[in-house]
Every structure is written in structure tokens, then in C-alpha cells.
Amino acid sequence: MVLSRSIVMYRFDQYLCLRIRRAVLEATLRSRTDFHTALAEFEDWLDRIAGSLAELEALSANTQALKDTAKRREWMQKHKELETELDAHESVLKTVEEMGRKLGAGLESGKERSEVQNRLEAVSQRWKDVRRTEESVRYACFLILK
């Protein structure tokens, strides 16, 4: 009786271990999906912002058009909105990077870890490029106000 009870307890422990392992694997899968979704959304947003900043940068080259007070005011308002949006998304970038680092550290496959790392590096570089463009537009704004 004691032996059969031990066997039942042992099998129940194995069952619990399997359930815990399954829960951990499901959570890992969800976190991977969450990361890839968040990163894709951030990349899409970054592309939209980069496009808007490129338009502003092109407009800033046309100093004749910016002599018009209404156009200049509109241009400056767009810049301010984009700058505010960039500042607000800086924490999103940090969160996505942190999620990626944690995910990468937990990955066993070197290939998958490398892919995550490469995407994060590409987003980080893209962010720096967008920030440089924003600074260029800000400088043009400063020159116009001078």
C-alpha cells in the first residue's frame, strides 16, 4: 500500500512538473510573440515618423517658402508635434530593447538570438538616424527664427 502510494505521488509530481514546464513554455512563446509584435509596431511607427521628418527636412531647404509666416508657423508646429512624439516614444524604444535583450538571453538557438540582436541593432540605428534628422530640422528652425 505504501509503495503504491509512493508511485502515485511520484507520478503526480511528474505531472505537476510537466504542467509547470508547459506553462513556462507557453509564457515564453507569448513573450516572443509580444516582443515581435511590439518591435514590428515600433518599426512601422518609426518609418512613418522618418517619412514625416524627411518631408519637413525637404521643406526646410526651401527658405523662400518659409518666409511666409503662415507656412513657417505650420512647419514649426509640425516639427514640435514630431519632436513631442519622438520624446514620448523614447521609453517605448527602451522597453522594446529590454524585451529583446531578455528574449535573446533566454534563446538557445544562436541563429534566432542573432536575428533578434540584428533587428534590435537595426532599430537602434534607425532611431539614431531619425533623431539626427530631427536635430537637423530643429537647427533649420533655429536659423529661420534668427
Coordinates of N, CA and C in Angstrom, one line a residue:
M1 N 0.8 -1.2 0.0 CA 0.0 0.0 0.0 C 0.9 1.3 0.0
V2 N 1.9 1.2 0.9 CA 2.8 2.4 0.9 C 3.6 2.6 -0.4
L3 N 4.0 1.5 -1.0 CA 4.7 1.5 -2.3 C 3.8 2.1 -3.4
S4 N 2.6 1.6 -3.4 CA 1.7 2.1 -4.5 C 1.4 3.6 -4.3
R5 N 1.3 4.0 -3.0 CA 1.1 5.4 -2.7 C 2.3 6.3 -3.1
S6 N 3.5 5.7 -2.9 CA 4.7 6.4 -3.4 C 4.7 6.6 -4.9
I7 N 4.3 5.5 -5.6 CA 4.3 5.6 -7.0 C 3.3 6.6 -7.5
V8 N 2.1 6.7 -6.9 CA 1.1 7.7 -7.2 C 1.6 9.1 -7.0
M9 N 2.3 9.3 -5.8 CA 2.8 10.6 -5.5 C 3.9 11.0 -6.5
Y10 N 4.7 10.0 -6.9 CA 5.8 10.3 -7.8 C 5.2 10.7 -9.2
R11 N 4.2 9.9 -9.6 CA 3.6 10.3 -10.9 C 2.9 11.6 -10.8
F12 N 2.3 11.9 -9.7 CA 1.6 13.2 -9.6 C 2.6 14.3 -9.6
D13 N 3.8 14.1 -9.0 CA 4.9 15.1 -9.0 C 5.3 15.3 -10.5
Q14 N 5.5 14.2 -11.2 CA 5.9 14.3 -12.6 C 4.9 15.1 -13.4
Y15 N 3.6 14.8 -13.1 CA 2.5 15.5 -13.8 C 2.6 17.0 -13.5
L16 N 2.8 17.4 -12.2 CA 2.9 18.8 -11.9 C 4.1 19.5 -12.5
C17 N 5.2 18.7 -12.6 CA 6.4 19.3 -13.3 C 6.1 19.5 -14.7
L18 N 5.4 18.6 -15.4 CA 5.1 18.8 -16.8 C 4.2 20.0 -17.0
R19 N 3.2 20.2 -16.1 CA 2.3 21.3 -16.2 C 3.1 22.6 -16.0
I20 N 4.0 22.6 -15.1 CA 4.8 23.8 -14.8 C 5.7 24.1 -16.1
R21 N 6.3 23.1 -16.6 CA 7.1 23.2 -17.8 C 6.3 23.8 -18.9
R22 N 5.1 23.2 -19.1 CA 4.2 23.7 -20.2 C 3.9 25.1 -20.0
A23 N 3.5 25.5 -18.8 CA 3.2 26.9 -18.5 C 4.3 27.8 -18.8
V24 N 5.5 27.4 -18.5 CA 6.7 28.2 -18.7 C 7.0 28.3 -20.2
L25 N 6.8 27.2 -21.0 CA 7.0 27.3 -22.4 C 5.9 28.1 -23.1
E26 N 4.7 28.0 -22.6 CA 3.6 28.9 -23.2 C 3.9 30.4 -22.9
A27 N 4.4 30.7 -21.7 CA 4.7 32.1 -21.4 C 5.9 32.6 -22.2
T28 N 6.8 31.7 -22.5 CA 8.0 32.1 -23.3 C 7.5 32.4 -24.8
L29 N 6.6 31.5 -25.2 CA 6.1 31.7 -26.6 C 5.3 33.0 -26.7
R30 N 4.5 33.3 -25.6 CA 3.7 34.5 -25.6 C 4.7 35.7 -25.6
S31 N 5.7 35.6 -24.8 CA 6.7 36.8 -24.7 C 7.4 37.0 -26.0
R32 N 7.7 35.9 -26.7 CA 8.3 36.0 -28.1 C 7.3 36.7 -29.0
T33 N 6.1 36.3 -29.0 CA 5.1 36.9 -29.8 C 4.9 38.3 -29.5
D34 N 4.8 38.6 -28.2 CA 4.6 40.0 -27.7 C 5.8 40.9 -28.2
F35 N 7.0 40.3 -28.1 CA 8.2 41.1 -28.5 C 8.1 41.4 -30.0
H36 N 7.9 40.4 -30.8 CA 7.9 40.6 -32.2 C 6.8 41.5 -32.6
T37 N 5.7 41.4 -32.0 CA 4.6 42.4 -32.3 C 4.9 43.8 -31.9
A38 N 5.5 44.0 -30.7 CA 5.9 45.3 -30.3 C 7.0 45.9 -31.2
L39 N 7.9 45.1 -31.5 CA 9.0 45.5 -32.4 C 8.5 45.9 -33.8
A40 N 7.6 45.1 -34.3 CA 7.1 45.4 -35.7 C 6.3 46.7 -35.6
E41 N 5.5 46.9 -34.6 CA 4.7 48.1 -34.4 C 5.6 49.3 -34.3
F42 N 6.7 49.2 -33.5 CA 7.6 50.3 -33.3 C 8.3 50.6 -34.6
E43 N 8.7 49.6 -35.4 CA 9.3 49.8 -36.7 C 8.4 50.5 -37.6
D44 N 7.1 50.1 -37.7 CA 6.2 50.8 -38.5 C 6.0 52.3 -38.1
W45 N 5.9 52.5 -36.8 CA 5.8 53.9 -36.3 C 7.1 54.7 -36.7
L46 N 8.2 54.1 -36.5 CA 9.5 54.8 -36.8 C 9.6 55.1 -38.3
D47 N 9.1 54.2 -39.2 CA 9.0 54.5 -40.6 C 8.1 55.7 -40.9
R48 N 7.0 55.8 -40.3 CA 6.1 56.9 -40.5 C 6.7 58.2 -40.0
I49 N 7.3 58.2 -38.9 CA 7.9 59.4 -38.3 C 9.1 59.8 -39.2
A50 N 9.9 58.9 -39.7 CA 11.0 59.2 -40.6 C 10.5 59.8 -41.9
G51 N 9.4 59.4 -42.4 CA 8.8 60.0 -43.6 C 8.4 61.4 -43.3
S52 N 7.7 61.6 -42.2 CA 7.2 63.0 -41.9 C 8.4 63.9 -41.7
L53 N 9.5 63.4 -41.0 CA 10.6 64.3 -40.8 C 11.4 64.6 -42.1
A54 N 11.4 63.6 -43.0 CA 12.0 63.8 -44.3 C 11.3 64.9 -45.1
E55 N 9.9 64.9 -45.0 CA 9.1 66.0 -45.6 C 9.5 67.3 -45.0
L56 N 9.6 67.4 -43.7 CA 9.9 68.6 -43.0 C 11.3 69.1 -43.4
E57 N 12.2 68.1 -43.5 CA 13.6 68.5 -43.8 C 13.6 69.1 -45.3
A58 N 12.9 68.5 -46.2 CA 12.8 69.0 -47.5 C 12.2 70.4 -47.6
L59 N 11.2 70.6 -46.7 CA 10.6 71.9 -46.6 C 11.5 72.9 -46.1
S60 N 12.4 72.5 -45.1 CA 13.3 73.4 -44.5 C 14.4 73.9 -45.5
A61 N 14.6 73.2 -46.6 CA 15.5 73.6 -47.6 C 15.0 74.8 -48.4
N62 N 13.7 74.9 -48.4 CA 13.0 75.9 -49.2 C 12.8 77.2 -48.3
T63 N 13.9 77.9 -48.1 CA 13.8 79.1 -47.2 C 12.9 80.2 -47.8
Q64 N 12.7 80.2 -49.1 CA 11.8 81.2 -49.7 C 10.4 81.0 -49.2
A65 N 9.9 79.7 -49.2 CA 8.6 79.4 -48.8 C 8.4 79.6 -47.3
L66 N 9.4 79.4 -46.5 CA 9.3 79.6 -45.1 C 9.3 81.0 -44.7
K67 N 9.5 81.9 -45.6 CA 9.4 83.4 -45.3 C 8.0 83.7 -45.1
D68 N 7.1 83.0 -45.7 CA 5.6 83.2 -45.4 C 5.3 82.8 -44.0
T69 N 4.8 83.7 -43.2 CA 4.6 83.5 -41.8 C 3.7 82.3 -41.5
A70 N 2.6 82.2 -42.3 CA 1.6 81.1 -42.1 C 2.3 79.7 -42.3
K71 N 3.1 79.6 -43.4 CA 3.8 78.3 -43.7 C 4.8 78.0 -42.7
R72 N 5.5 79.1 -42.3 CA 6.6 78.9 -41.3 C 5.9 78.4 -40.0
R73 N 4.8 79.0 -39.6 CA 4.1 78.6 -38.3 C 3.7 77.1 -38.4
E74 N 3.1 76.8 -39.6 CA 2.6 75.4 -39.8 C 3.8 74.4 -39.7
W75 N 4.9 74.8 -40.4 CA 6.1 74.0 -40.4 C 6.7 73.8 -39.0
M76 N 6.7 74.9 -38.2 CA 7.2 74.8 -36.8 C 6.3 74.0 -36.0
Q77 N 5.0 74.1 -36.2 CA 4.0 73.3 -35.4 C 4.2 71.8 -35.7
K78 N 4.4 71.5 -37.0 CA 4.6 70.0 -37.3 C 5.9 69.5 -36.7
H79 N 6.9 70.4 -36.7 CA 8.2 69.9 -36.1 C 8.0 69.7 -34.6
K80 N 7.3 70.6 -33.9 CA 7.1 70.5 -32.5 C 6.3 69.2 -32.2
E81 N 5.3 68.9 -33.0 CA 4.5 67.7 -32.8 C 5.3 66.4 -32.9
L82 N 6.1 66.4 -34.0 CA 7.0 65.3 -34.2 C 8.1 65.1 -33.1
E83 N 8.6 66.2 -32.7 CA 9.6 66.2 -31.6 C 8.9 65.6 -30.3
T84 N 7.7 66.1 -30.0 CA 7.0 65.6 -28.8 C 6.7 64.1 -29.0
E85 N 6.3 63.6 -30.2 CA 6.1 62.2 -30.4 C 7.3 61.4 -30.2
L86 N 8.4 61.9 -30.7 CA 9.7 61.2 -30.6 C 10.1 61.1 -29.1
D87 N 10.0 62.2 -28.4 CA 10.3 62.1 -27.0 C 9.4 61.1 -26.2
A88 N 8.1 61.1 -26.6 CA 7.2 60.1 -25.9 C 7.6 58.7 -26.2
H89 N 8.1 58.4 -27.4 CA 8.4 57.0 -27.8 C 9.8 56.6 -27.4
E90 N 10.5 57.4 -26.8 CA 11.9 57.0 -26.4 C 11.8 55.9 -25.3
S91 N 10.8 56.0 -24.4 CA 10.6 55.0 -23.4 C 10.1 53.6 -24.1
V92 N 9.4 53.8 -25.2 CA 8.9 52.6 -25.9 C 10.1 51.8 -26.5
L93 N 11.0 52.6 -27.1 CA 12.3 52.0 -27.6 C 13.0 51.3 -26.5
K94 N 13.2 51.9 -25.4 CA 14.0 51.3 -24.3 C 13.3 50.0 -23.8
T95 N 11.9 50.0 -23.8 CA 11.2 48.8 -23.3 C 11.4 47.7 -24.3
V96 N 11.2 48.0 -25.6 CA 11.4 47.0 -26.7 C 12.8 46.5 -26.7
E97 N 13.8 47.3 -26.5 CA 15.2 46.9 -26.4 C 15.4 45.9 -25.2
E98 N 14.8 46.3 -24.1 CA 14.9 45.4 -22.9 C 14.3 44.1 -23.1
M99 N 13.1 44.1 -23.7 CA 12.4 42.9 -24.0 C 13.2 42.0 -24.9
G100 N 13.8 42.6 -25.9 CA 14.7 41.9 -26.8 C 15.9 41.3 -26.2
R101 N 16.5 42.1 -25.3 CA 17.7 41.5 -24.6 C 17.3 40.3 -23.7
K102 N 16.2 40.4 -23.0 CA 15.8 39.3 -22.2 C 15.4 38.1 -23.0
L103 N 14.7 38.4 -24.1 CA 14.4 37.3 -25.0 C 15.6 36.6 -25.6
G104 N 16.6 37.4 -26.0 CA 17.8 36.9 -26.6 C 18.6 36.1 -25.6
A105 N 18.6 36.5 -24.4 CA 19.3 35.8 -23.3 C 18.7 34.5 -23.1
G106 N 17.4 34.3 -23.3 CA 16.7 33.1 -23.0 C 16.7 32.1 -24.2
L107 N 17.2 32.6 -25.3 CA 17.1 31.7 -26.5 C 18.3 30.8 -26.6
E108 N 18.1 29.6 -26.9 CA 19.2 28.6 -27.0 C 19.8 28.6 -28.4
S109 N 19.0 28.9 -29.4 CA 19.4 28.9 -30.8 C 20.3 30.1 -31.1
G110 N 21.5 29.9 -31.5 CA 22.3 31.1 -31.8 C 21.8 31.9 -33.0
K111 N 21.2 31.2 -34.0 CA 20.6 31.8 -35.2 C 19.5 32.8 -34.8
E112 N 18.6 32.3 -34.0 CA 17.4 33.1 -33.6 C 17.9 34.3 -32.7
R113 N 18.8 34.0 -31.8 CA 19.4 35.1 -30.9 C 20.0 36.1 -31.8
S114 N 20.8 35.7 -32.8 CA 21.4 36.6 -33.7 C 20.4 37.5 -34.5
E115 N 19.3 36.8 -34.9 CA 18.3 37.6 -35.7 C 17.6 38.6 -34.8
V116 N 17.3 38.3 -33.6 CA 16.8 39.3 -32.6 C 17.7 40.4 -32.4
Q117 N 19.0 40.1 -32.2 CA 20.0 41.1 -32.0 C 20.2 42.0 -33.2
N118 N 20.2 41.4 -34.4 CA 20.3 42.2 -35.6 C 19.1 43.2 -35.8
R119 N 17.9 42.7 -35.5 CA 16.7 43.6 -35.6 C 16.8 44.7 -34.6
L120 N 17.2 44.4 -33.4 CA 17.4 45.4 -32.4 C 18.4 46.5 -32.8
E121 N 19.5 46.0 -33.3 CA 20.6 46.9 -33.7 C 20.1 47.8 -34.9
A122 N 19.3 47.2 -35.8 CA 18.8 48.0 -36.9 C 17.8 49.0 -36.5
V123 N 17.0 48.7 -35.5 CA 16.0 49.7 -35.0 C 16.7 50.8 -34.2
S124 N 17.8 50.4 -33.5 CA 18.5 51.4 -32.7 C 19.2 52.4 -33.7
Q125 N 19.8 51.8 -34.8 CA 20.4 52.7 -35.8 C 19.4 53.6 -36.5
R126 N 18.3 53.0 -36.8 CA 17.2 53.8 -37.4 C 16.7 54.9 -36.5
W127 N 16.6 54.6 -35.2 CA 16.3 55.6 -34.2 C 17.3 56.8 -34.2
K128 N 18.6 56.4 -34.2 CA 19.6 57.5 -34.2 C 19.5 58.3 -35.5
D129 N 19.3 57.7 -36.6 CA 19.1 58.4 -37.9 C 17.9 59.4 -37.8
V130 N 16.8 58.9 -37.3 CA 15.6 59.8 -37.2 C 15.9 60.9 -36.2
R131 N 16.6 60.7 -35.1 CA 16.9 61.7 -34.2 C 17.9 62.8 -34.8
R132 N 18.8 62.3 -35.7 CA 19.7 63.2 -36.4 C 18.9 64.1 -37.3
T133 N 18.0 63.5 -38.0 CA 17.1 64.3 -38.9 C 16.3 65.3 -38.2
E134 N 15.8 64.9 -37.0 CA 15.0 65.8 -36.2 C 15.9 67.0 -35.7
E135 N 17.1 66.7 -35.4 CA 18.0 67.7 -34.9 C 18.4 68.7 -36.1
S136 N 18.5 68.1 -37.3 CA 18.7 69.0 -38.5 C 17.5 69.9 -38.7
V137 N 16.3 69.4 -38.6 CA 15.1 70.2 -38.7 C 15.1 71.3 -37.6
R138 N 15.4 70.9 -36.4 CA 15.4 71.8 -35.3 C 16.4 72.9 -35.6
Y139 N 17.5 72.6 -36.1 CA 18.6 73.6 -36.4 C 18.1 74.6 -37.5
A140 N 17.4 74.0 -38.5 CA 16.8 74.9 -39.5 C 15.8 75.8 -38.9
C141 N 15.0 75.3 -38.0 CA 14.0 76.1 -37.3 C 14.7 77.3 -36.6
F142 N 15.8 76.9 -35.9 CA 16.5 78.0 -35.2 C 17.1 79.0 -36.1
L143 N 17.6 78.6 -37.2 CA 18.1 79.6 -38.2 C 17.0 80.5 -38.8
I144 N 15.8 79.9 -39.0 CA 14.7 80.7 -39.5 C 14.3 81.8 -38.5
L145 N 14.3 81.4 -37.2 CA 13.9 82.4 -36.2 C 14.9 83.4 -35.9
K146 N 16.1 83.2 -36.3 CA 17.2 84.2 -36.1 C 17.0 85.5 -36.8

